[in-house]
Short mmCIF file of N, CA and C in Angstrom, two decimals:
data_model
loop_
_atom_site.label_atom_id
_atom_site.label_comp_id
_atom_site.label_asym_id
_atom_site.label_seq_id
_atom_site.Cartn_x
_atom_site.Cartn_y
_atom_site.Cartn_z
N MET A 29 -7.84 9.13 -7.63
CA MET A 29 -9.22 8.92 -8.03
C MET A 29 -9.30 7.72 -8.98
N ASN A 30 -10.20 6.85 -8.70
CA ASN A 30 -10.44 5.67 -9.53
C ASN A 30 -11.39 6.08 -10.67
N TYR A 31 -10.86 6.23 -11.87
CA TYR A 31 -11.68 6.66 -13.00
C TYR A 31 -11.43 5.80 -14.22
N ARG A 32 -12.39 5.85 -15.13
CA ARG A 32 -12.29 5.15 -16.41
C ARG A 32 -12.74 6.09 -17.51
N ILE A 33 -12.06 5.98 -18.64
CA ILE A 33 -12.49 6.62 -19.87
C ILE A 33 -12.85 5.47 -20.80
N VAL A 34 -14.10 5.43 -21.24
CA VAL A 34 -14.59 4.32 -22.05
C VAL A 34 -14.96 4.88 -23.43
N VAL A 35 -14.37 4.30 -24.46
CA VAL A 35 -14.65 4.70 -25.84
C VAL A 35 -15.17 3.49 -26.61
N ASP A 36 -15.94 3.77 -27.67
CA ASP A 36 -16.25 2.66 -28.56
C ASP A 36 -15.08 2.52 -29.53
N SER A 37 -15.04 1.42 -30.26
CA SER A 37 -13.86 1.12 -31.07
C SER A 37 -13.69 2.05 -32.27
N SER A 38 -14.63 2.97 -32.50
CA SER A 38 -14.41 3.95 -33.57
C SER A 38 -13.23 4.85 -33.24
N ALA A 39 -12.81 4.87 -31.97
CA ALA A 39 -11.66 5.69 -31.57
C ALA A 39 -10.33 5.08 -32.03
N ASN A 40 -10.36 3.82 -32.42
CA ASN A 40 -9.14 3.12 -32.85
C ASN A 40 -8.07 3.13 -31.76
N ARG A 41 -8.48 2.99 -30.53
CA ARG A 41 -7.57 2.92 -29.40
C ARG A 41 -7.83 1.62 -28.65
N LEU A 42 -6.80 0.96 -28.22
CA LEU A 42 -6.93 -0.27 -27.45
C LEU A 42 -7.00 0.06 -25.97
N THR A 43 -7.52 -0.86 -25.19
CA THR A 43 -7.57 -0.71 -23.75
C THR A 43 -6.16 -0.50 -23.22
N ASP A 44 -6.02 0.52 -22.35
CA ASP A 44 -4.70 0.85 -21.82
C ASP A 44 -4.88 1.67 -20.55
N GLY A 45 -4.58 1.09 -19.40
CA GLY A 45 -4.70 1.81 -18.14
C GLY A 45 -6.14 2.20 -17.85
N HIS A 46 -6.38 3.51 -17.73
CA HIS A 46 -7.72 4.02 -17.45
C HIS A 46 -8.62 3.97 -18.68
N LEU A 47 -8.06 3.76 -19.86
CA LEU A 47 -8.82 3.76 -21.10
C LEU A 47 -9.31 2.36 -21.44
N ILE A 48 -10.62 2.23 -21.66
CA ILE A 48 -11.23 0.96 -22.01
C ILE A 48 -11.95 1.15 -23.34
N SER A 49 -11.73 0.24 -24.28
CA SER A 49 -12.40 0.29 -25.57
C SER A 49 -13.47 -0.80 -25.62
N VAL A 50 -14.69 -0.40 -25.98
CA VAL A 50 -15.81 -1.32 -26.13
C VAL A 50 -16.04 -1.49 -27.63
N PRO A 51 -16.00 -2.72 -28.14
CA PRO A 51 -16.01 -2.92 -29.59
C PRO A 51 -17.37 -2.76 -30.28
N LEU A 52 -17.32 -2.12 -31.44
CA LEU A 52 -18.42 -2.17 -32.39
C LEU A 52 -18.33 -3.52 -33.08
N LYS A 53 -19.35 -3.89 -33.81
CA LYS A 53 -19.34 -5.17 -34.52
C LYS A 53 -19.68 -4.95 -35.98
N ILE A 54 -19.09 -5.75 -36.85
CA ILE A 54 -19.40 -5.76 -38.28
C ILE A 54 -20.18 -7.04 -38.50
N VAL A 55 -21.40 -6.92 -39.04
CA VAL A 55 -22.28 -8.09 -39.11
C VAL A 55 -22.83 -8.32 -40.52
N THR A 56 -23.02 -9.59 -40.83
CA THR A 56 -23.73 -10.01 -42.04
C THR A 56 -24.78 -11.01 -41.59
N ASP A 57 -25.53 -11.54 -42.53
CA ASP A 57 -26.51 -12.57 -42.18
C ASP A 57 -25.84 -13.85 -41.70
N GLU A 58 -24.56 -14.02 -42.04
CA GLU A 58 -23.86 -15.26 -41.73
C GLU A 58 -22.77 -15.14 -40.66
N ARG A 59 -22.19 -13.96 -40.51
CA ARG A 59 -21.04 -13.81 -39.61
C ARG A 59 -21.11 -12.50 -38.85
N GLN A 60 -20.37 -12.49 -37.74
CA GLN A 60 -20.17 -11.27 -36.97
C GLN A 60 -18.69 -11.14 -36.65
N TYR A 61 -18.13 -9.97 -36.88
CA TYR A 61 -16.74 -9.68 -36.54
C TYR A 61 -16.74 -8.62 -35.43
N VAL A 62 -15.98 -8.87 -34.39
CA VAL A 62 -15.88 -7.95 -33.27
C VAL A 62 -14.66 -7.06 -33.49
N ASP A 63 -14.87 -5.74 -33.46
CA ASP A 63 -13.81 -4.78 -33.74
C ASP A 63 -12.95 -4.55 -32.49
N ASP A 64 -12.11 -5.52 -32.21
CA ASP A 64 -11.16 -5.40 -31.10
C ASP A 64 -9.80 -5.91 -31.57
N GLU A 65 -8.88 -6.11 -30.64
CA GLU A 65 -7.52 -6.50 -31.01
C GLU A 65 -7.44 -7.89 -31.62
N THR A 66 -8.51 -8.68 -31.52
CA THR A 66 -8.50 -10.02 -32.11
C THR A 66 -9.12 -10.06 -33.51
N LEU A 67 -9.57 -8.94 -34.02
CA LEU A 67 -10.23 -8.90 -35.32
C LEU A 67 -9.30 -9.42 -36.42
N PRO A 68 -9.71 -10.48 -37.13
CA PRO A 68 -8.89 -10.98 -38.25
C PRO A 68 -9.17 -10.11 -39.49
N LEU A 69 -8.50 -8.97 -39.55
CA LEU A 69 -8.80 -7.95 -40.55
C LEU A 69 -8.73 -8.47 -41.98
N ASP A 70 -7.65 -9.14 -42.34
CA ASP A 70 -7.53 -9.65 -43.72
C ASP A 70 -8.66 -10.62 -44.06
N GLU A 71 -8.96 -11.51 -43.12
CA GLU A 71 -10.04 -12.47 -43.34
C GLU A 71 -11.38 -11.75 -43.53
N MET A 72 -11.65 -10.75 -42.67
CA MET A 72 -12.90 -10.01 -42.76
C MET A 72 -13.01 -9.27 -44.09
N LEU A 73 -11.94 -8.59 -44.48
CA LEU A 73 -11.97 -7.83 -45.74
C LEU A 73 -12.20 -8.75 -46.93
N GLU A 74 -11.53 -9.91 -46.93
CA GLU A 74 -11.72 -10.86 -48.03
C GLU A 74 -13.17 -11.38 -48.05
N TYR A 75 -13.66 -11.73 -46.87
CA TYR A 75 -15.03 -12.23 -46.77
C TYR A 75 -16.03 -11.18 -47.27
N LEU A 76 -15.90 -9.94 -46.79
CA LEU A 76 -16.84 -8.89 -47.18
C LEU A 76 -16.76 -8.55 -48.66
N SER A 77 -15.56 -8.63 -49.24
CA SER A 77 -15.44 -8.32 -50.66
C SER A 77 -16.13 -9.38 -51.53
N ASN A 78 -16.28 -10.59 -51.03
CA ASN A 78 -16.94 -11.68 -51.77
C ASN A 78 -18.39 -11.89 -51.35
N TYR A 79 -18.79 -11.30 -50.24
CA TYR A 79 -20.13 -11.50 -49.71
C TYR A 79 -21.15 -10.69 -50.52
N LYS A 80 -22.23 -11.30 -50.89
CA LYS A 80 -23.25 -10.65 -51.73
C LYS A 80 -24.49 -10.21 -50.95
N GLY A 81 -24.58 -10.57 -49.69
CA GLY A 81 -25.76 -10.24 -48.89
C GLY A 81 -25.64 -8.91 -48.18
N LYS A 82 -26.55 -8.70 -47.28
CA LYS A 82 -26.61 -7.47 -46.49
C LYS A 82 -25.53 -7.49 -45.40
N SER A 83 -24.89 -6.35 -45.20
CA SER A 83 -23.93 -6.21 -44.11
C SER A 83 -24.17 -4.88 -43.42
N GLY A 84 -23.67 -4.77 -42.20
CA GLY A 84 -23.83 -3.54 -41.45
C GLY A 84 -22.97 -3.58 -40.20
N THR A 85 -23.28 -2.68 -39.29
CA THR A 85 -22.55 -2.62 -38.03
C THR A 85 -23.54 -2.69 -36.87
N SER A 86 -23.02 -3.01 -35.71
CA SER A 86 -23.82 -3.07 -34.50
C SER A 86 -23.02 -2.40 -33.38
N CYS A 87 -23.71 -1.60 -32.59
CA CYS A 87 -23.02 -0.89 -31.51
C CYS A 87 -22.92 -1.76 -30.26
N PRO A 88 -22.03 -1.38 -29.35
CA PRO A 88 -21.98 -2.09 -28.07
C PRO A 88 -23.33 -1.94 -27.37
N ASN A 89 -23.71 -2.93 -26.59
CA ASN A 89 -24.98 -2.82 -25.87
C ASN A 89 -24.75 -2.24 -24.48
N THR A 90 -25.82 -1.93 -23.80
CA THR A 90 -25.75 -1.30 -22.48
C THR A 90 -24.92 -2.14 -21.51
N ALA A 91 -25.15 -3.44 -21.50
CA ALA A 91 -24.42 -4.31 -20.57
C ALA A 91 -22.91 -4.27 -20.83
N GLU A 92 -22.51 -4.20 -22.09
CA GLU A 92 -21.08 -4.13 -22.41
C GLU A 92 -20.47 -2.83 -21.88
N TYR A 93 -21.23 -1.75 -21.97
CA TYR A 93 -20.74 -0.49 -21.41
C TYR A 93 -20.62 -0.58 -19.89
N VAL A 94 -21.67 -1.05 -19.23
CA VAL A 94 -21.64 -1.15 -17.77
C VAL A 94 -20.47 -2.01 -17.32
N GLU A 95 -20.23 -3.11 -18.00
CA GLU A 95 -19.08 -3.96 -17.66
C GLU A 95 -17.77 -3.20 -17.82
N ALA A 96 -17.66 -2.41 -18.87
CA ALA A 96 -16.43 -1.63 -19.10
C ALA A 96 -16.22 -0.57 -18.02
N PHE A 97 -17.30 -0.09 -17.41
CA PHE A 97 -17.18 0.93 -16.36
C PHE A 97 -16.49 0.36 -15.12
N GLY A 98 -16.56 -0.96 -14.97
CA GLY A 98 -15.90 -1.60 -13.83
C GLY A 98 -16.43 -1.09 -12.51
N ASP A 99 -15.51 -0.73 -11.62
CA ASP A 99 -15.91 -0.20 -10.31
C ASP A 99 -15.42 1.23 -10.14
N ALA A 100 -15.24 1.93 -11.27
CA ALA A 100 -14.70 3.28 -11.23
C ALA A 100 -15.62 4.23 -10.47
N ASP A 101 -15.01 5.19 -9.78
CA ASP A 101 -15.78 6.24 -9.11
C ASP A 101 -16.31 7.25 -10.12
N TRP A 102 -15.49 7.53 -11.13
CA TRP A 102 -15.87 8.45 -12.20
C TRP A 102 -15.71 7.73 -13.53
N VAL A 103 -16.73 7.84 -14.37
CA VAL A 103 -16.69 7.25 -15.71
C VAL A 103 -16.98 8.34 -16.73
N PHE A 104 -16.10 8.43 -17.71
CA PHE A 104 -16.30 9.32 -18.85
C PHE A 104 -16.36 8.44 -20.09
N ALA A 105 -17.52 8.38 -20.72
CA ALA A 105 -17.67 7.59 -21.94
C ALA A 105 -17.71 8.54 -23.13
N ILE A 106 -17.12 8.11 -24.23
CA ILE A 106 -17.08 8.91 -25.47
C ILE A 106 -17.45 7.99 -26.61
N THR A 107 -18.43 8.41 -27.42
CA THR A 107 -18.90 7.55 -28.49
C THR A 107 -18.81 8.22 -29.86
N ILE A 108 -18.86 7.36 -30.87
CA ILE A 108 -19.00 7.83 -32.24
C ILE A 108 -20.29 8.66 -32.31
N THR A 109 -20.37 9.57 -33.26
CA THR A 109 -21.53 10.44 -33.36
C THR A 109 -22.85 9.68 -33.30
N SER A 110 -23.79 10.24 -32.57
CA SER A 110 -25.12 9.62 -32.46
C SER A 110 -25.87 9.64 -33.78
N ASN A 111 -25.39 10.41 -34.74
CA ASN A 111 -26.01 10.45 -36.06
C ASN A 111 -25.72 9.20 -36.88
N LEU A 112 -24.69 8.42 -36.50
CA LEU A 112 -24.30 7.23 -37.25
C LEU A 112 -24.55 5.92 -36.51
N SER A 113 -24.73 5.99 -35.20
CA SER A 113 -24.76 4.76 -34.42
C SER A 113 -25.63 4.93 -33.19
N GLY A 114 -26.09 3.81 -32.65
CA GLY A 114 -26.80 3.80 -31.39
C GLY A 114 -25.87 3.72 -30.20
N SER A 115 -24.57 3.80 -30.45
CA SER A 115 -23.58 3.68 -29.38
C SER A 115 -23.79 4.73 -28.29
N TYR A 116 -24.08 5.96 -28.69
CA TYR A 116 -24.30 7.03 -27.71
C TYR A 116 -25.49 6.69 -26.81
N ASN A 117 -26.59 6.28 -27.40
CA ASN A 117 -27.77 5.96 -26.59
C ASN A 117 -27.52 4.79 -25.65
N ALA A 118 -26.82 3.77 -26.12
CA ALA A 118 -26.48 2.64 -25.26
C ALA A 118 -25.61 3.10 -24.09
N ALA A 119 -24.62 3.94 -24.37
CA ALA A 119 -23.73 4.45 -23.32
C ALA A 119 -24.48 5.36 -22.36
N ARG A 120 -25.41 6.16 -22.87
CA ARG A 120 -26.19 7.07 -22.02
C ARG A 120 -27.03 6.26 -21.03
N ILE A 121 -27.70 5.23 -21.53
CA ILE A 121 -28.51 4.37 -20.66
C ILE A 121 -27.61 3.66 -19.65
N ALA A 122 -26.44 3.21 -20.10
CA ALA A 122 -25.49 2.55 -19.19
C ALA A 122 -25.04 3.49 -18.08
N CYS A 123 -24.79 4.75 -18.42
CA CYS A 123 -24.39 5.74 -17.41
C CYS A 123 -25.48 5.92 -16.36
N GLU A 124 -26.73 6.03 -16.82
CA GLU A 124 -27.85 6.18 -15.89
C GLU A 124 -27.96 4.97 -14.98
N GLU A 125 -27.87 3.78 -15.57
CA GLU A 125 -27.95 2.54 -14.80
C GLU A 125 -26.80 2.45 -13.79
N TYR A 126 -25.60 2.82 -14.24
CA TYR A 126 -24.42 2.75 -13.38
C TYR A 126 -24.59 3.64 -12.15
N GLU A 127 -25.05 4.87 -12.37
CA GLU A 127 -25.23 5.78 -11.23
C GLU A 127 -26.34 5.30 -10.30
N GLU A 128 -27.42 4.74 -10.87
CA GLU A 128 -28.53 4.24 -10.04
C GLU A 128 -28.11 3.06 -9.17
N THR A 129 -27.28 2.19 -9.70
CA THR A 129 -26.89 0.99 -8.96
C THR A 129 -25.61 1.17 -8.14
N ASN A 130 -24.96 2.32 -8.30
CA ASN A 130 -23.72 2.60 -7.58
C ASN A 130 -23.79 4.00 -6.97
N PRO A 131 -24.55 4.16 -5.86
CA PRO A 131 -24.70 5.48 -5.26
C PRO A 131 -23.36 6.15 -4.98
N GLY A 132 -23.27 7.42 -5.33
CA GLY A 132 -22.06 8.19 -5.11
C GLY A 132 -21.08 8.16 -6.26
N LYS A 133 -21.26 7.23 -7.21
CA LYS A 133 -20.38 7.16 -8.38
C LYS A 133 -20.98 8.00 -9.49
N ARG A 134 -20.12 8.51 -10.36
CA ARG A 134 -20.57 9.42 -11.42
C ARG A 134 -20.21 8.87 -12.78
N ALA A 135 -21.10 9.08 -13.75
CA ALA A 135 -20.85 8.63 -15.12
C ALA A 135 -21.47 9.64 -16.09
N TYR A 136 -20.75 9.91 -17.15
CA TYR A 136 -21.21 10.87 -18.16
C TYR A 136 -20.75 10.40 -19.53
N VAL A 137 -21.62 10.58 -20.53
CA VAL A 137 -21.25 10.20 -21.89
C VAL A 137 -21.20 11.44 -22.77
N PHE A 138 -20.14 11.53 -23.56
CA PHE A 138 -19.98 12.59 -24.54
C PHE A 138 -20.32 12.05 -25.91
N ASP A 139 -21.20 12.73 -26.62
CA ASP A 139 -21.47 12.42 -28.03
C ASP A 139 -20.41 13.18 -28.81
N SER A 140 -19.47 12.47 -29.40
CA SER A 140 -18.36 13.14 -30.09
C SER A 140 -18.81 13.96 -31.28
N LEU A 141 -19.98 13.65 -31.83
CA LEU A 141 -20.46 14.27 -33.07
C LEU A 141 -19.48 14.05 -34.21
N SER A 142 -18.65 13.03 -34.05
CA SER A 142 -17.61 12.73 -35.03
C SER A 142 -17.23 11.26 -34.86
N ALA A 143 -16.00 10.94 -35.24
CA ALA A 143 -15.46 9.59 -35.08
C ALA A 143 -13.95 9.68 -34.91
N GLY A 144 -13.32 8.53 -34.74
CA GLY A 144 -11.87 8.39 -34.68
C GLY A 144 -11.09 9.47 -33.97
N PRO A 145 -10.47 10.37 -34.74
CA PRO A 145 -9.56 11.36 -34.15
C PRO A 145 -10.22 12.28 -33.12
N GLU A 146 -11.48 12.61 -33.32
CA GLU A 146 -12.19 13.47 -32.36
C GLU A 146 -12.29 12.79 -31.00
N LEU A 147 -12.57 11.49 -30.99
CA LEU A 147 -12.64 10.76 -29.73
C LEU A 147 -11.30 10.79 -29.02
N VAL A 148 -10.23 10.63 -29.79
CA VAL A 148 -8.88 10.64 -29.22
C VAL A 148 -8.58 12.01 -28.59
N LEU A 149 -8.97 13.08 -29.24
CA LEU A 149 -8.76 14.42 -28.68
C LEU A 149 -9.50 14.57 -27.35
N LEU A 150 -10.72 14.06 -27.29
CA LEU A 150 -11.49 14.16 -26.05
C LEU A 150 -10.88 13.30 -24.94
N VAL A 151 -10.38 12.12 -25.28
CA VAL A 151 -9.68 11.28 -24.30
C VAL A 151 -8.49 12.05 -23.73
N GLU A 152 -7.70 12.63 -24.60
CA GLU A 152 -6.50 13.37 -24.16
C GLU A 152 -6.88 14.55 -23.27
N LYS A 153 -7.98 15.23 -23.59
CA LYS A 153 -8.41 16.38 -22.80
C LYS A 153 -8.85 15.93 -21.41
N ILE A 154 -9.59 14.83 -21.33
CA ILE A 154 -10.00 14.31 -20.02
C ILE A 154 -8.77 13.95 -19.20
N GLU A 155 -7.81 13.27 -19.81
CA GLU A 155 -6.59 12.91 -19.08
C GLU A 155 -5.84 14.15 -18.60
N GLU A 156 -5.79 15.17 -19.43
CA GLU A 156 -5.14 16.44 -19.04
C GLU A 156 -5.85 17.06 -17.84
N TYR A 157 -7.17 17.11 -17.89
CA TYR A 157 -7.93 17.71 -16.79
C TYR A 157 -7.85 16.87 -15.51
N MET A 158 -7.80 15.55 -15.64
CA MET A 158 -7.61 14.70 -14.47
C MET A 158 -6.27 15.01 -13.81
N ALA A 159 -5.23 15.16 -14.64
CA ALA A 159 -3.89 15.46 -14.11
C ALA A 159 -3.86 16.82 -13.41
N GLN A 160 -4.72 17.74 -13.83
CA GLN A 160 -4.79 19.06 -13.21
C GLN A 160 -5.60 19.05 -11.91
N GLY A 161 -6.24 17.91 -11.61
CA GLY A 161 -6.99 17.80 -10.37
C GLY A 161 -8.39 18.39 -10.42
N MET A 162 -8.94 18.56 -11.61
CA MET A 162 -10.30 19.08 -11.71
C MET A 162 -11.29 18.06 -11.18
N ASP A 163 -12.45 18.55 -10.68
CA ASP A 163 -13.47 17.62 -10.22
C ASP A 163 -14.34 17.16 -11.40
N PHE A 164 -15.22 16.21 -11.14
CA PHE A 164 -16.01 15.57 -12.19
C PHE A 164 -16.80 16.60 -13.01
N ASP A 165 -17.55 17.44 -12.32
CA ASP A 165 -18.38 18.42 -13.03
C ASP A 165 -17.55 19.41 -13.83
N GLN A 166 -16.41 19.81 -13.30
CA GLN A 166 -15.51 20.72 -14.03
C GLN A 166 -15.01 20.06 -15.30
N ILE A 167 -14.65 18.78 -15.21
CA ILE A 167 -14.16 18.06 -16.39
C ILE A 167 -15.25 17.96 -17.44
N VAL A 168 -16.45 17.56 -17.04
CA VAL A 168 -17.56 17.45 -17.99
C VAL A 168 -17.80 18.78 -18.69
N SER A 169 -17.87 19.84 -17.92
CA SER A 169 -18.12 21.17 -18.49
C SER A 169 -17.00 21.61 -19.43
N ALA A 170 -15.76 21.42 -19.00
CA ALA A 170 -14.61 21.84 -19.81
C ALA A 170 -14.50 21.03 -21.10
N VAL A 171 -14.77 19.73 -21.03
CA VAL A 171 -14.69 18.88 -22.24
C VAL A 171 -15.83 19.22 -23.20
N GLU A 172 -17.02 19.46 -22.68
CA GLU A 172 -18.13 19.87 -23.55
C GLU A 172 -17.79 21.19 -24.26
N LYS A 173 -17.19 22.12 -23.54
CA LYS A 173 -16.78 23.40 -24.13
C LYS A 173 -15.70 23.17 -25.19
N TYR A 174 -14.71 22.34 -24.87
CA TYR A 174 -13.64 22.01 -25.80
C TYR A 174 -14.21 21.38 -27.07
N LYS A 175 -15.17 20.48 -26.89
CA LYS A 175 -15.80 19.79 -28.00
C LYS A 175 -16.47 20.79 -28.97
N GLU A 176 -17.06 21.84 -28.43
CA GLU A 176 -17.69 22.87 -29.25
C GLU A 176 -16.67 23.58 -30.15
N ASP A 177 -15.43 23.64 -29.69
CA ASP A 177 -14.40 24.38 -30.42
C ASP A 177 -13.58 23.51 -31.36
N THR A 178 -13.85 22.21 -31.40
CA THR A 178 -13.11 21.33 -32.30
C THR A 178 -14.04 20.85 -33.40
N THR A 179 -13.50 20.70 -34.58
CA THR A 179 -14.27 20.14 -35.68
C THR A 179 -13.35 19.30 -36.54
N ILE A 180 -13.63 18.01 -36.55
CA ILE A 180 -12.85 17.10 -37.39
C ILE A 180 -13.82 16.43 -38.32
#
C-alpha cells in the first residue's frame, strides 16, 4: 500500500520513508525561520534573544500539506494541538481537497491535542497497524481510540 504519514514539525521528526514532516515557521516583522533540517538554530536563537519586536509562529498552509501527501493512496496527517495552532485546520482542509481531487484516495487528519512526543506515539501506532494489515478505516478508528487513552 502506498501511504504517507504527514506530521508538522512539532513532532521533531525528519522526513524518513513514509514519514513526511511539514515545517512550522518562526516569524518576526523582519525574518522568517523555517523549522526543518536547514534551520540555523544558533543564529535564530541569537537573533530572537536580541530582537525587540513582535515574534510568533506560522503553521504550514494547505498547499504545503497537499504537496506532502504526494501521490499516496492513504494519507494520515498528525498535527500539533488545534488549541495552539492552525496546523490542524490547514491539514483538515488539505485532506478534503486531496480526496476531492484524487478519487479513491483517502486522507485523514488527527488532532494530537498535544505536541512533540504525542505525535511520535501516533506515528508509531499507525506504522504498527499498517504492518498488521489493517485497512484505512480500521487504522483511523484504532488510532483515535489509542489517542483517547494517552495523555502527554
